[in-house]
């Protein structure tokens, strides 16, 4: 998707899941949602520290991500609340 | 299947009946516990219900937990040599936060606090092996209960086929439970599950005890919730590592099918085709069966009538009970067709994709993706639609879906629309040969219904069902071929539930309405309908409906159509003395033209668009929402809207 240079520039920086291209593996840093709304995400394995990867966009442009071998469909609004950083060592 | 339903209804109170009878299982659980209770716990889509069905067959009893809509599914597992355990199938949950009704019930049952159920004496945890780690996260808190536990690693064959691996005995040892690999669909590994249950049955029920609480995160610790989850996740990772777990590779089939079903162009197109097919199936394929049911009811009624002496009892039986039961049974083919389709869509995994595609559109309205198919099916009939709203997981969204479903133009409104349009709307071309005034009117009535549904959903989400927008999160399970056995049992389930719960109330209303046509007695017989108590009811409400342009005759029609909308056609036929009245009857149209003007005719149409004149729907909503609150609000709201709309129409035109 992206060439190595953009990846190194973005590496380590915190991004929003919504800004991540398809098939880029990232690590979840933080969920910017109140506990009640974050809990369903936590229950399904969207935990700080987990690896996730957007694999597809729905026809309306909402992301489908792969976490722990499970496919999860999110709304864009939710993806905007997920703080991620590019997983290290994936660029090479 | 129809034979097993009534049997389990009529013979509930036979406490001393022989062991092994298929009918009386739930009642006996109140006797001193001789059979241990085993709870089946697992996330949605892990194969829990399939395993439950495999173990219990038709020895199931479905009820509701008091005050909530969650179904209590109990079954008996016969383990040979007179050994049995009682199995409770808990709803599929994603955690123990007790946020949803499903999660609260699961927690209550596990902690032994559910009314009428004692604390389980053993657990069967079922997880999908291809999603082992997240699913272990879910079931791990239940280990704190300390009861004998079996971990069923379901869909193990798929794990191996996709290059994954796990050592069940090592995993069981690490978790302190017995772990076995199963495939609930094919029955592989079932003998090991039964061996475990047999050991539970031989040991008998556990003594009374205090159960520890089951929850996602420990209460009262300073650690933030996300960190507690992360800690448990690391623990699970360590356990699975010791068990030699290797995750399944991506499913090529799922990836390829998703590329099609979630494609930017093909996805919505296929979605539309699926919608049209479901709609068509309910509208057209179910019709011959519905006609068949009607013919059988009418035929058997006549047969019975010919063999009974003329009396009030015959009238009660034929005109009250028989036609009342008939008005329920006639929906059954539509319900079965819809649930067959919903079952296939759900079990194959397509439903989750359809929900994703519909979500944006429905989200704008205040609903969510999963509400789409229930609402679509409401065009055929609101009754199956309300039942199908169960697929909407979020409680508020589900209530909103149920609430607006009757605004969709169901097939029972069509005879009324057809009669009034034919009588009052002259046919003139509007769009050349494509559409005339009559078709346009019909289309307008459909649109008015949609508008009312959208507006009401919007309103509801800002008033009664206000709350934080739920974070829509849809797990997309791997595609799988649905099992016939599961589909069949699901249909049997739905039939039983529908006939039992809706049937009772409808029977009652039908008998009351029949009673109103029978009094006051004239020469020891039923009065002419315009002198009956039903007509008196029409006169009583006449002042109220006068502003809408209706007289008492229409009032009688409205009262009788409380049972079902299309009944008004037959009632008006009776009042105007038109033989064999149906919506195509010229005589009836002529009679209506004398009594109504265009304004009041349109008012009547508008009234039928909005009003909830269908006791079947009311009965089903009561059942599905666990009380009278929602059906009453819904009925009053729709009546108010109908009255207001009709008043406005009569005043404007």
XYZ file of C-alpha atoms in Angstrom:
745
model
C 0.000 0.000 0.000
C 2.440 2.662 1.226
C 6.138 2.751 0.412
C 8.770 2.333 3.083
C 9.515 6.050 3.406
C 5.989 7.035 4.439
C 5.947 4.097 6.819
C 9.113 5.190 8.611
C 7.784 8.721 8.828
C 4.605 7.483 10.398
C 6.189 4.776 12.549
C 5.856 5.369 16.264
C 3.406 8.209 15.800
C -0.083 7.777 17.109
C -2.675 7.605 14.382
C -6.374 6.955 14.214
C -7.503 3.609 12.836
C -9.541 5.495 10.261
C -6.267 6.878 8.803
C -4.739 3.448 8.251
C -4.669 1.949 4.780
C -5.933 -1.522 3.977
C -3.677 -4.444 4.968
C -1.412 -2.294 7.155
C -0.967 -4.078 10.459
C -1.119 -1.773 13.471
C -1.013 -2.065 17.224
C -3.918 -0.691 19.237
C -2.680 1.909 21.722
C -5.781 3.305 23.297
C -9.563 3.414 22.945
C -10.850 6.968 23.278
C -14.302 6.000 24.434
C -16.008 5.925 27.840
C -15.828 2.533 29.579
C -19.426 1.522 28.743
C -18.809 1.991 25.036
C -15.301 0.571 25.114
C -16.289 -2.616 26.917
C -17.934 -4.315 23.896
C -14.750 -3.626 21.943
C -12.585 -5.004 24.740
C -14.777 -8.098 25.009
C -14.232 -8.895 21.340
C -10.497 -8.671 21.598
C -9.883 -5.043 20.636
C -7.440 -4.555 23.502
C -4.601 -2.100 23.920
C -1.531 -3.956 22.706
C -3.358 -6.184 20.233
C -2.452 -6.342 16.563
C -5.149 -5.465 14.104
C -5.350 -5.001 10.407
C -8.022 -3.343 8.276
C -8.775 -5.913 5.585
C -11.716 -4.427 3.746
C -14.037 -1.463 3.470
C -17.784 -1.952 3.432
C -19.618 -0.482 0.419
C -20.409 2.567 2.571
C -16.737 2.939 3.515
C -16.808 1.502 7.032
C -13.784 -0.588 7.980
C -13.670 -4.344 8.520
C -10.690 -5.303 10.680
C -9.036 -8.603 11.499
C -8.219 -9.111 15.188
C -7.071 -12.428 16.653
C -8.386 -14.284 13.618
C -11.821 -12.671 13.965
C -13.368 -10.298 11.431
C -15.040 -7.285 13.030
C -17.050 -4.649 11.190
C -16.883 -1.192 12.773
C -18.466 2.138 12.003
C -16.163 4.945 10.830
C -17.132 6.869 13.963
C -15.818 4.038 16.146
C -12.660 3.603 14.074
C -11.989 7.293 14.659
C -11.827 6.650 18.398
C -9.184 3.933 18.139
C -5.621 5.190 18.643
C -3.091 2.971 16.886
C 0.547 2.926 15.859
C 2.141 1.074 13.011
C 3.471 -2.270 14.136
C 7.279 -2.224 14.202
C 9.238 -4.321 11.799
C 6.427 -4.715 9.346
C 7.771 -2.116 6.978
C 10.714 -4.355 6.029
C -44.299 -30.761 13.963
C -47.758 -29.489 14.735
C -48.368 -32.587 16.827
C -45.495 -31.974 19.207
C -46.501 -28.374 19.965
C -49.945 -28.957 21.444
C -48.762 -32.061 23.270
C -46.269 -30.122 25.293
C -48.895 -27.487 26.047
C -51.687 -29.690 27.203
C -49.880 -32.084 29.437
C -47.773 -29.881 31.634
C -49.282 -30.840 34.965
C -48.526 -34.534 35.126
C -45.988 -34.635 37.933
C -45.858 -38.401 38.280
C -45.641 -39.206 34.599
C -43.194 -41.834 33.484
C -39.589 -40.894 32.965
C -38.757 -40.481 29.319
C -42.037 -38.865 28.348
C -41.337 -36.140 25.878
C -43.778 -33.594 27.153
C -43.415 -32.679 30.765
C -39.829 -31.839 31.384
C -39.931 -28.295 32.729
C -42.525 -28.922 35.414
C -40.647 -31.747 37.020
C -37.657 -29.570 37.716
C -39.588 -28.084 40.623
C -39.669 -31.460 42.319
C -36.693 -32.331 44.558
C -33.714 -32.189 42.226
C -32.883 -35.659 41.042
C -31.364 -34.507 37.785
C -28.308 -32.283 37.871
C -28.550 -29.006 35.975
C -25.861 -28.360 33.366
C -25.462 -24.912 31.790
C -24.294 -24.506 28.207
C -22.220 -21.331 27.928
C -20.544 -19.757 24.927
C -20.300 -16.786 22.594
C -22.705 -16.322 19.656
C -21.916 -18.342 16.515
C -19.825 -20.919 18.360
C -22.334 -23.723 17.685
C -24.022 -23.646 21.077
C -27.568 -24.181 19.877
C -26.447 -26.909 17.486
C -24.828 -28.781 20.362
C -27.920 -28.229 22.512
C -30.154 -29.622 19.759
C -27.838 -32.582 19.174
C -27.911 -33.480 22.857
C -31.596 -32.947 23.606
C -33.349 -33.517 20.273
C -37.001 -32.538 20.626
C -36.969 -32.882 24.404
C -36.872 -29.137 24.802
C -39.013 -26.595 26.506
C -38.833 -22.929 25.684
C -40.148 -20.287 28.010
C -39.210 -16.735 28.830
C -37.297 -15.690 31.902
C -39.796 -13.680 33.959
C -40.025 -10.040 32.918
C -37.479 -10.187 30.107
C -37.547 -11.307 26.517
C -34.658 -13.702 26.805
C -35.701 -17.239 26.023
C -35.132 -19.888 28.611
C -34.276 -23.053 26.704
C -34.337 -26.181 28.821
C -33.852 -29.688 27.605
C -33.276 -33.155 28.995
C -30.333 -35.284 27.908
C -30.996 -39.005 28.124
C -27.708 -40.743 28.927
C -28.996 -44.307 29.076
C -29.529 -46.546 32.127
C -32.123 -44.068 33.409
C -29.463 -41.392 33.821
C -30.451 -37.892 32.768
C -29.247 -34.346 33.141
C -31.179 -31.176 32.563
C -29.451 -28.841 30.130
C -30.044 -25.096 30.005
C -28.935 -23.347 26.821
C -27.825 -19.861 27.829
C -27.994 -17.030 25.295
C -24.818 -16.423 23.313
C -22.936 -13.589 24.984
C -19.756 -11.681 24.331
C -18.977 -10.989 27.948
C -20.274 -10.683 31.484
C -20.628 -6.927 31.780
C -24.393 -7.437 32.285
C -25.000 -4.657 29.787
C -27.646 -6.503 27.803
C -30.580 -8.629 28.947
C -28.789 -11.703 27.543
C -25.714 -11.014 29.629
C -27.718 -10.348 32.784
C -29.627 -13.624 32.428
C -26.438 -15.569 31.756
C -24.844 -14.119 34.843
C -27.935 -14.747 36.973
C -28.205 -18.381 35.887
C -24.517 -19.012 36.503
C -24.687 -17.428 39.929
C -27.820 -19.408 40.786
C -30.000 -16.312 41.053
C -32.374 -16.941 38.147
C -35.905 -17.567 39.398
C -36.957 -21.194 39.048
C -33.479 -22.497 38.307
C -30.924 -23.606 40.831
C -27.233 -22.967 40.401
C -25.803 -25.239 37.705
C -24.074 -28.407 38.898
C -21.730 -28.444 35.920
C -20.839 -26.297 32.908
C -20.264 -27.069 29.275
C -18.291 -24.233 27.695
C -18.359 -24.199 23.939
C -15.940 -22.136 21.867
C -15.116 -21.871 18.178
C -11.604 -23.359 17.796
C -10.860 -21.062 14.871
C -11.319 -18.107 17.246
C -9.966 -19.841 20.312
C -8.170 -16.997 22.087
C -10.915 -14.348 22.079
C -13.457 -17.015 22.993
C -11.345 -18.254 25.886
C -11.234 -14.660 27.108
C -14.988 -14.849 27.292
C -15.452 -18.148 29.075
C -12.508 -17.823 31.425
C -14.426 -15.824 34.100
C -16.857 -18.755 34.491
C -14.031 -20.953 35.809
C -14.234 -18.960 39.039
C -17.488 -20.834 39.754
C -15.435 -23.929 40.564
C -17.975 -26.468 39.281
C -17.045 -29.426 37.054
C -16.516 -27.959 33.598
C -16.147 -29.345 30.116
C -14.569 -27.209 27.421
C -15.828 -28.154 23.961
C -13.442 -26.955 21.273
C -16.005 -26.799 18.518
C -15.282 -26.691 14.782
C -11.992 -28.385 15.496
C -11.966 -29.871 12.004
C -12.007 -26.369 10.524
C -9.092 -25.346 12.731
C -7.024 -28.244 11.440
C -8.126 -27.697 7.856
C -6.910 -24.120 8.045
C -3.498 -25.171 9.352
C -4.116 -24.542 13.042
C -3.505 -26.902 15.943
C -4.185 -27.269 19.642
C -3.640 -30.035 22.182
C -6.983 -30.369 23.991
C -5.669 -32.286 26.972
C -2.815 -29.832 27.560
C -5.219 -26.914 27.252
C -7.672 -28.579 29.625
C -4.895 -29.195 32.115
C -3.709 -25.573 31.920
C -7.258 -24.326 32.535
C -8.145 -26.985 35.104
C -11.041 -28.412 33.080
C -11.746 -31.315 30.731
C -11.288 -30.211 27.120
C -12.472 -32.126 24.058
C -12.577 -31.383 20.348
C -16.044 -31.434 18.826
C -17.944 -30.710 15.692
C -21.513 -30.153 16.813
C -22.799 -30.183 13.249
C -21.539 -33.656 12.353
C -21.740 -35.032 15.864
C -18.000 -35.641 16.096
C -16.808 -35.644 19.724
C -20.358 -35.830 21.001
C -19.732 -39.145 22.769
C -17.071 -37.435 24.887
C -19.532 -34.703 25.841
C -22.064 -37.361 26.789
C -19.434 -39.204 28.830
C -18.840 -36.018 30.806
C -22.586 -35.491 31.295
C -22.916 -39.116 32.393
C -20.318 -38.599 35.107
C -22.256 -35.508 36.219
C -25.510 -37.500 36.311
C -23.929 -40.357 38.265
C -22.605 -37.969 40.874
C -25.982 -36.226 41.152
C -26.732 -32.597 42.015
C -24.232 -30.610 44.057
C -25.271 -29.530 47.561
C -26.608 -25.999 48.052
C -23.802 -23.505 47.989
C -22.968 -19.846 47.591
C -21.746 -19.027 44.105
C -19.066 -16.424 43.481
C -19.901 -13.530 41.193
C -19.180 -13.803 37.485
C -18.029 -10.591 35.831
C -15.679 -9.305 33.170
C -13.467 -7.364 35.512
C -12.975 -7.507 39.236
C -14.969 -4.879 41.108
C -13.228 -2.347 43.287
C -9.703 -2.567 41.870
C -7.914 0.596 40.905
C -6.686 -0.912 37.622
C -8.408 0.644 34.559
C -10.760 -1.699 32.733
C -8.680 -1.892 29.572
C -5.645 -2.993 31.616
C -7.618 -5.705 33.375
C -8.725 -7.050 30.021
C -5.160 -6.857 28.725
C -3.908 -8.796 31.749
C -6.416 -11.559 31.189
C -5.505 -11.623 27.512
C -1.831 -12.186 28.376
C -2.847 -14.977 30.723
C -4.873 -16.652 27.935
C -1.964 -16.265 25.503
C 0.283 -18.028 28.012
C -2.228 -20.880 28.452
C -2.721 -21.431 24.728
C 1.055 -21.320 24.189
C 1.456 -24.163 26.686
C -1.223 -26.119 24.820
C 0.699 -25.828 21.576
C -1.990 -23.636 20.008
C -1.381 -22.493 16.464
C -4.003 -20.102 15.116
C -5.967 -21.024 12.013
C -4.809 -19.383 8.828
C -7.183 -17.011 7.100
C -10.130 -18.753 5.541
C -9.743 -18.507 1.766
C -13.440 -19.174 1.272
C -14.454 -16.392 3.636
C -12.027 -13.978 1.999
C -13.297 -14.757 -1.485
C -16.967 -14.576 -0.525
C -16.454 -11.321 1.363
C -14.755 -9.853 -1.701
C -18.046 -10.525 -3.467
C -20.659 -9.869 -0.779
C -18.995 -6.707 0.530
C -17.959 -5.510 -2.943
C -18.651 -1.847 -3.601
C -21.020 -2.596 -6.472
C -21.923 -6.282 -6.235
C -22.418 -6.208 -2.478
C -25.392 -3.847 -2.391
C -26.762 -5.459 -5.567
C -26.691 -8.973 -4.084
C -28.155 -7.543 -0.899
C -31.050 -6.118 -2.892
C -31.621 -9.405 -4.684
C -31.661 -11.267 -1.351
C -34.172 -8.740 -0.013
C -36.417 -9.076 -3.052
C -36.291 -12.886 -2.867
C -37.255 -12.930 0.830
C -40.037 -10.435 0.131
C -41.298 -12.382 -2.850
C -41.149 -15.654 -0.969
C -43.318 -14.310 1.825
C -45.699 -12.589 -0.523
C -46.142 -15.187 -3.235
C -44.652 -18.549 -2.270
C -46.401 -18.596 1.081
C -49.757 -17.639 -0.448
C -50.802 -21.108 -1.686
C -50.038 -22.515 1.748
C -51.975 -19.721 3.419
C -54.923 -20.356 1.106
C -54.584 -24.032 1.947
C -54.654 -23.359 5.684
C -57.674 -21.098 5.220
C -59.469 -23.732 3.179
C -58.741 -26.427 5.754
C -59.978 -24.216 8.594
C -63.119 -23.216 6.704
C -63.734 -26.756 5.485
C -63.299 -28.349 8.889
C -65.479 -25.614 10.402
C -68.267 -26.398 7.954
C -67.830 -30.121 8.497
C -68.092 -29.603 12.234
C -71.026 -27.197 11.907
C -72.966 -29.736 9.870
C -72.575 -32.286 12.647
C -73.571 -30.087 15.577
C -77.089 -29.039 16.458
C -77.933 -25.374 15.918
C -77.111 -23.691 19.230
C -75.117 -20.884 20.771
C -72.414 -23.429 21.457
C -72.057 -24.248 17.774
C -71.855 -20.557 16.980
C -69.209 -20.035 19.670
C -67.186 -22.944 18.406
C -67.421 -22.140 14.694
C -67.711 -18.334 14.521
C -65.669 -17.607 17.622
C -63.053 -20.240 18.333
C -62.656 -21.731 14.871
C -62.336 -18.455 12.994
C -60.189 -17.049 15.801
C -57.769 -19.962 15.590
C -57.939 -19.702 11.827
C -56.894 -16.060 11.898
C -53.739 -17.131 13.753
C -52.936 -20.265 11.811
C -53.142 -18.446 8.507
C -49.947 -16.546 9.367
C -48.009 -19.723 9.979
C -46.850 -20.350 6.382
C -45.472 -16.802 6.137
C -43.720 -17.165 9.459
C -42.189 -20.478 8.467
C -41.019 -19.169 5.087
C -39.484 -16.080 6.672
C -37.743 -18.031 9.387
C -36.459 -20.590 6.938
C -34.804 -17.759 5.007
C -33.600 -15.932 8.101
C -32.206 -19.228 9.404
C -30.286 -19.878 6.202
C -28.984 -16.303 6.082
C -27.992 -16.354 9.758
C -26.384 -19.811 9.833
C -24.490 -19.296 6.590
C -22.920 -16.092 7.902
C -24.454 -13.832 5.248
C -26.734 -12.031 7.702
C -23.810 -10.269 9.368
C -22.644 -8.994 5.956
C -26.160 -7.845 5.051
C -26.287 -5.948 8.332
C -22.999 -4.222 7.508
C -24.326 -3.150 4.104
C -27.625 -1.855 5.462
C -26.110 -0.228 8.523
C -25.290 3.224 7.086
C -28.795 3.712 5.780
C -30.492 2.428 8.914
C -28.114 4.318 11.194
C -29.286 7.622 9.711
C -32.839 6.713 10.628
C -31.847 5.809 14.172
C -31.897 2.063 13.689
C -29.129 -0.337 12.725
C -28.225 -2.749 9.963
C -29.715 -5.857 11.479
C -33.153 -4.225 11.554
C -33.367 -4.183 7.771
C -34.645 -7.673 7.052
C -37.227 -7.693 9.849
C -38.582 -4.394 8.537
C -38.601 -5.676 4.984
C -40.579 -8.731 6.028
C -43.074 -6.449 7.774
C -44.380 -5.612 4.288
C -45.827 -9.097 4.238
C -46.843 -9.224 7.895
C -45.787 -7.470 11.074
C -46.097 -10.642 13.159
C -43.069 -12.519 11.779
C -41.248 -9.178 11.524
C -41.600 -8.573 15.251
C -40.385 -12.105 15.956
C -37.462 -11.616 13.556
C -36.391 -8.439 15.347
C -34.583 -10.772 17.736
C -31.647 -10.662 15.345
C -31.104 -7.053 16.467
C -28.773 -7.475 19.404
C -28.923 -4.014 20.909
C -31.984 -3.844 23.158
C -32.958 -0.267 22.321
C -32.554 -0.814 18.602
C -34.619 -3.973 18.859
C -37.466 -2.170 20.632
C -37.363 0.638 18.071
C -37.509 -1.942 15.262
C -40.497 -3.680 16.844
C -42.161 -0.333 17.411
C -42.014 0.853 13.805
C -42.527 -2.505 12.067
C -46.376 -2.249 11.972
C -46.111 0.985 9.953
C -44.888 -1.034 7.007
C -47.817 -1.796 4.717
C -48.651 -5.403 5.522
C -50.673 -7.636 3.232
C -53.760 -7.419 5.487
C -54.120 -3.742 4.619
C -54.286 -4.457 0.908
C -57.939 -5.633 0.738
C -59.011 -2.465 2.574
C -56.901 -0.255 0.307
C -58.184 -2.075 -2.767
C -61.824 -1.640 -1.765
C -61.566 2.062 -0.944
C -59.354 2.962 -3.888
C -61.677 1.163 -6.286
C -64.687 2.943 -4.807
C -63.325 6.473 -4.589
C -60.346 7.021 -6.863
C -61.262 7.290 -10.509
C -58.703 5.629 -12.755
C -56.853 8.211 -14.877
C -53.421 7.942 -16.462
C -50.750 9.872 -14.585
C -47.461 8.840 -16.117
C -48.675 7.758 -19.520
C -49.208 4.011 -19.578
C -46.909 3.366 -16.623
C -48.958 4.565 -13.710
C -52.523 5.584 -13.170
C -54.096 7.510 -10.303
C -55.040 4.312 -8.478
C -51.550 2.837 -8.527
C -50.191 6.220 -7.485
C -52.578 6.309 -4.538
C -51.483 2.839 -3.469
C -47.840 3.852 -3.788
C -48.589 6.977 -1.776
C -50.076 4.867 1.017
C -46.931 2.695 1.095
C -44.765 5.834 1.194
C -46.858 7.299 4.005
C -46.191 4.148 6.033
C -42.433 4.361 5.458
C -42.478 8.044 6.381
C -44.328 7.259 9.612
C -41.828 4.499 10.429
C -38.786 6.693 9.807
C -40.269 9.624 11.728
C -41.279 7.422 14.649
C -37.870 5.743 14.865
C -36.255 9.167 14.818
C -38.598 10.426 17.543
C -38.258 7.288 19.649
C -34.464 7.421 19.678
C -34.682 10.966 21.030
C -37.304 10.259 23.683
C -38.156 6.866 25.184
C -35.129 5.043 23.821
C -32.599 7.818 24.174
C -29.090 6.856 25.089
C -25.496 6.884 23.972
C -25.250 5.604 20.419
C -24.182 2.002 20.767
C -20.849 1.358 19.101
C -21.992 -0.802 16.228
C -19.683 -3.753 16.194
C -20.488 -6.719 14.063
C -18.532 -9.901 14.176
C -18.370 -11.438 10.701
C -18.329 -15.191 11.302
C -16.724 -17.520 8.743
C -19.138 -18.696 6.041
C -20.570 -22.129 6.749
C -23.132 -24.421 5.162
C -26.275 -24.336 7.373
C -27.328 -27.670 8.827
C -30.789 -28.933 7.910
C -31.329 -30.297 11.395
C -30.674 -26.897 12.970
C -32.948 -25.149 10.486
C -35.699 -27.692 11.078
C -35.528 -27.458 14.850
C -35.562 -23.685 14.631
C -38.777 -23.795 12.611
C -40.366 -26.184 15.123
C -39.304 -23.756 17.861
C -40.856 -20.734 16.205
C -44.078 -22.604 15.445
C -44.503 -23.647 19.049
C -43.722 -20.220 20.426
C -46.029 -18.441 18.003
C -49.000 -20.758 18.395
C -48.776 -20.915 22.143
C -48.188 -17.318 23.023
C -50.034 -15.452 20.318
C -52.785 -18.070 20.114
C -54.052 -17.580 23.644
C -54.633 -13.835 23.401
C -56.088 -13.995 19.923
C -58.499 -16.695 20.974
C -59.663 -14.531 23.860
C -60.246 -11.450 21.698
C -61.957 -13.491 19.005
C -64.362 -14.955 21.552
C -65.096 -11.503 23.032
C -65.805 -10.023 19.602
C -68.005 -13.009 18.828
C -69.848 -12.415 22.121
C -70.580 -8.834 21.079
C -72.292 -10.038 17.920
C -74.499 -12.438 19.941
C -76.177 -10.083 22.406
C -78.832 -8.905 23.022
C -80.656 -12.140 22.177
C -83.549 -11.852 19.753
C -86.034 -14.734 19.887
C -83.372 -16.789 21.625
C -80.983 -16.293 18.726
C -78.302 -13.869 17.634
C -79.533 -10.378 16.716
C -79.086 -8.848 13.262
C -75.642 -7.267 13.292
C -76.976 -3.690 13.289
C -78.840 -4.399 16.549
C -76.027 -6.274 18.250
C -73.779 -5.053 21.031
C -71.074 -4.641 18.377
C -73.322 -2.146 16.573
C -73.982 -0.465 19.915
C -70.232 -0.111 20.262
C -70.227 1.501 16.829
C -72.881 3.991 18.012
C -70.943 4.687 21.210
C -67.789 5.658 19.323
C -69.696 7.539 16.613
C -69.272 10.975 18.278
C -65.546 10.318 18.458
C -65.180 9.379 14.807
C -67.664 11.931 13.468
C -64.878 14.543 12.996
C -63.140 12.033 10.713
C -66.248 11.836 8.554
C -67.201 8.306 9.675
C -70.665 7.200 10.766
C -71.538 4.322 13.115
C -71.309 1.732 10.331
C -67.686 2.534 9.707
C -67.353 2.580 13.519
C -68.551 -1.028 13.696
C -66.082 -1.883 10.952
C -63.286 -0.210 12.912
C -64.204 -2.040 16.126
C -64.336 -5.395 14.363
C -61.094 -4.676 12.540
C -59.376 -4.527 15.920
C -59.113 -8.279 15.445
C -57.490 -7.990 12.046
C -57.597 -5.199 9.503
C -59.123 -7.124 6.638
C -62.130 -8.095 8.786
C -63.605 -4.641 8.129
C -64.415 -5.650 4.561
C -66.536 -8.599 5.676
C -68.153 -6.577 8.480
C -69.152 -3.743 6.177
C -70.525 -6.369 3.830
C -72.698 -7.721 6.634
C -73.884 -4.281 7.719
C -74.785 -3.165 4.215
C -76.379 -6.541 3.552
C -74.064 -7.368 0.674
C -73.722 -11.111 0.141
C -70.203 -12.523 -0.205
C -68.579 -9.125 0.135
C -64.927 -8.881 -0.836
C -62.776 -5.984 -1.934
C -63.902 -6.392 -5.547
C -67.618 -6.220 -4.755
C -69.327 -3.521 -6.833
C -72.356 -3.475 -4.523
C -70.201 -2.790 -1.516
C -68.365 -0.019 -3.353
C -71.701 1.559 -4.277
C -72.901 1.341 -0.659
C -69.720 2.997 0.570
C -70.028 5.783 -1.997
C -73.413 6.673 -0.465
C -72.035 6.915 3.072
C -68.571 8.405 2.559
C -67.342 11.342 0.535
C -63.856 11.579 -0.919
C -62.518 13.312 2.197
C -63.780 10.710 4.622
C -62.682 7.890 2.308
C -59.137 9.254 2.247
C -59.408 9.727 6.009
C -60.292 6.044 6.344
C -57.295 5.087 4.192
C -54.985 7.252 6.289
C -56.456 5.714 9.420
C -55.551 2.258 8.150
C -52.013 3.349 7.257
C -51.302 4.379 10.847
C -53.533 2.438 13.228
C -52.395 -0.803 14.855
C -55.583 -2.778 14.244
C -54.177 -6.241 14.561
C -54.441 -8.249 17.744
C -51.912 -10.764 16.436
C -49.285 -8.031 16.313
C -50.250 -6.711 19.744
C -50.047 -10.230 21.176
C -46.658 -10.884 19.619
C -45.268 -7.508 20.714
C -46.418 -8.233 24.251
C -44.609 -11.542 24.110
C -41.465 -10.155 22.554
C -41.151 -7.174 24.877
C -42.032 -9.137 28.001
C -45.035 -7.100 29.135
C -47.925 -4.832 28.263
C -45.962 -1.582 28.428
C -44.655 -1.505 24.865
C -47.731 -2.859 23.075
C -49.880 -0.314 24.943
C -47.600 2.611 24.108
C -47.378 1.431 20.516
C -51.106 0.901 20.141
C -52.007 4.289 21.658
C -49.326 6.118 19.686
C -50.427 4.598 16.404
C -54.082 5.249 17.213
C -53.329 8.893 18.017
C -51.386 9.234 14.771
C -54.212 7.531 12.856
C -56.834 9.782 14.404
C -54.816 12.934 13.821
C -53.939 11.936 10.259
C -57.516 10.982 9.394
C -58.861 14.190 10.918
C -56.405 16.241 8.901
C -57.224 14.351 5.694
C -60.977 14.769 6.168
C -60.567 18.442 6.980
C -58.226 19.192 4.070
C -60.061 17.303 1.321
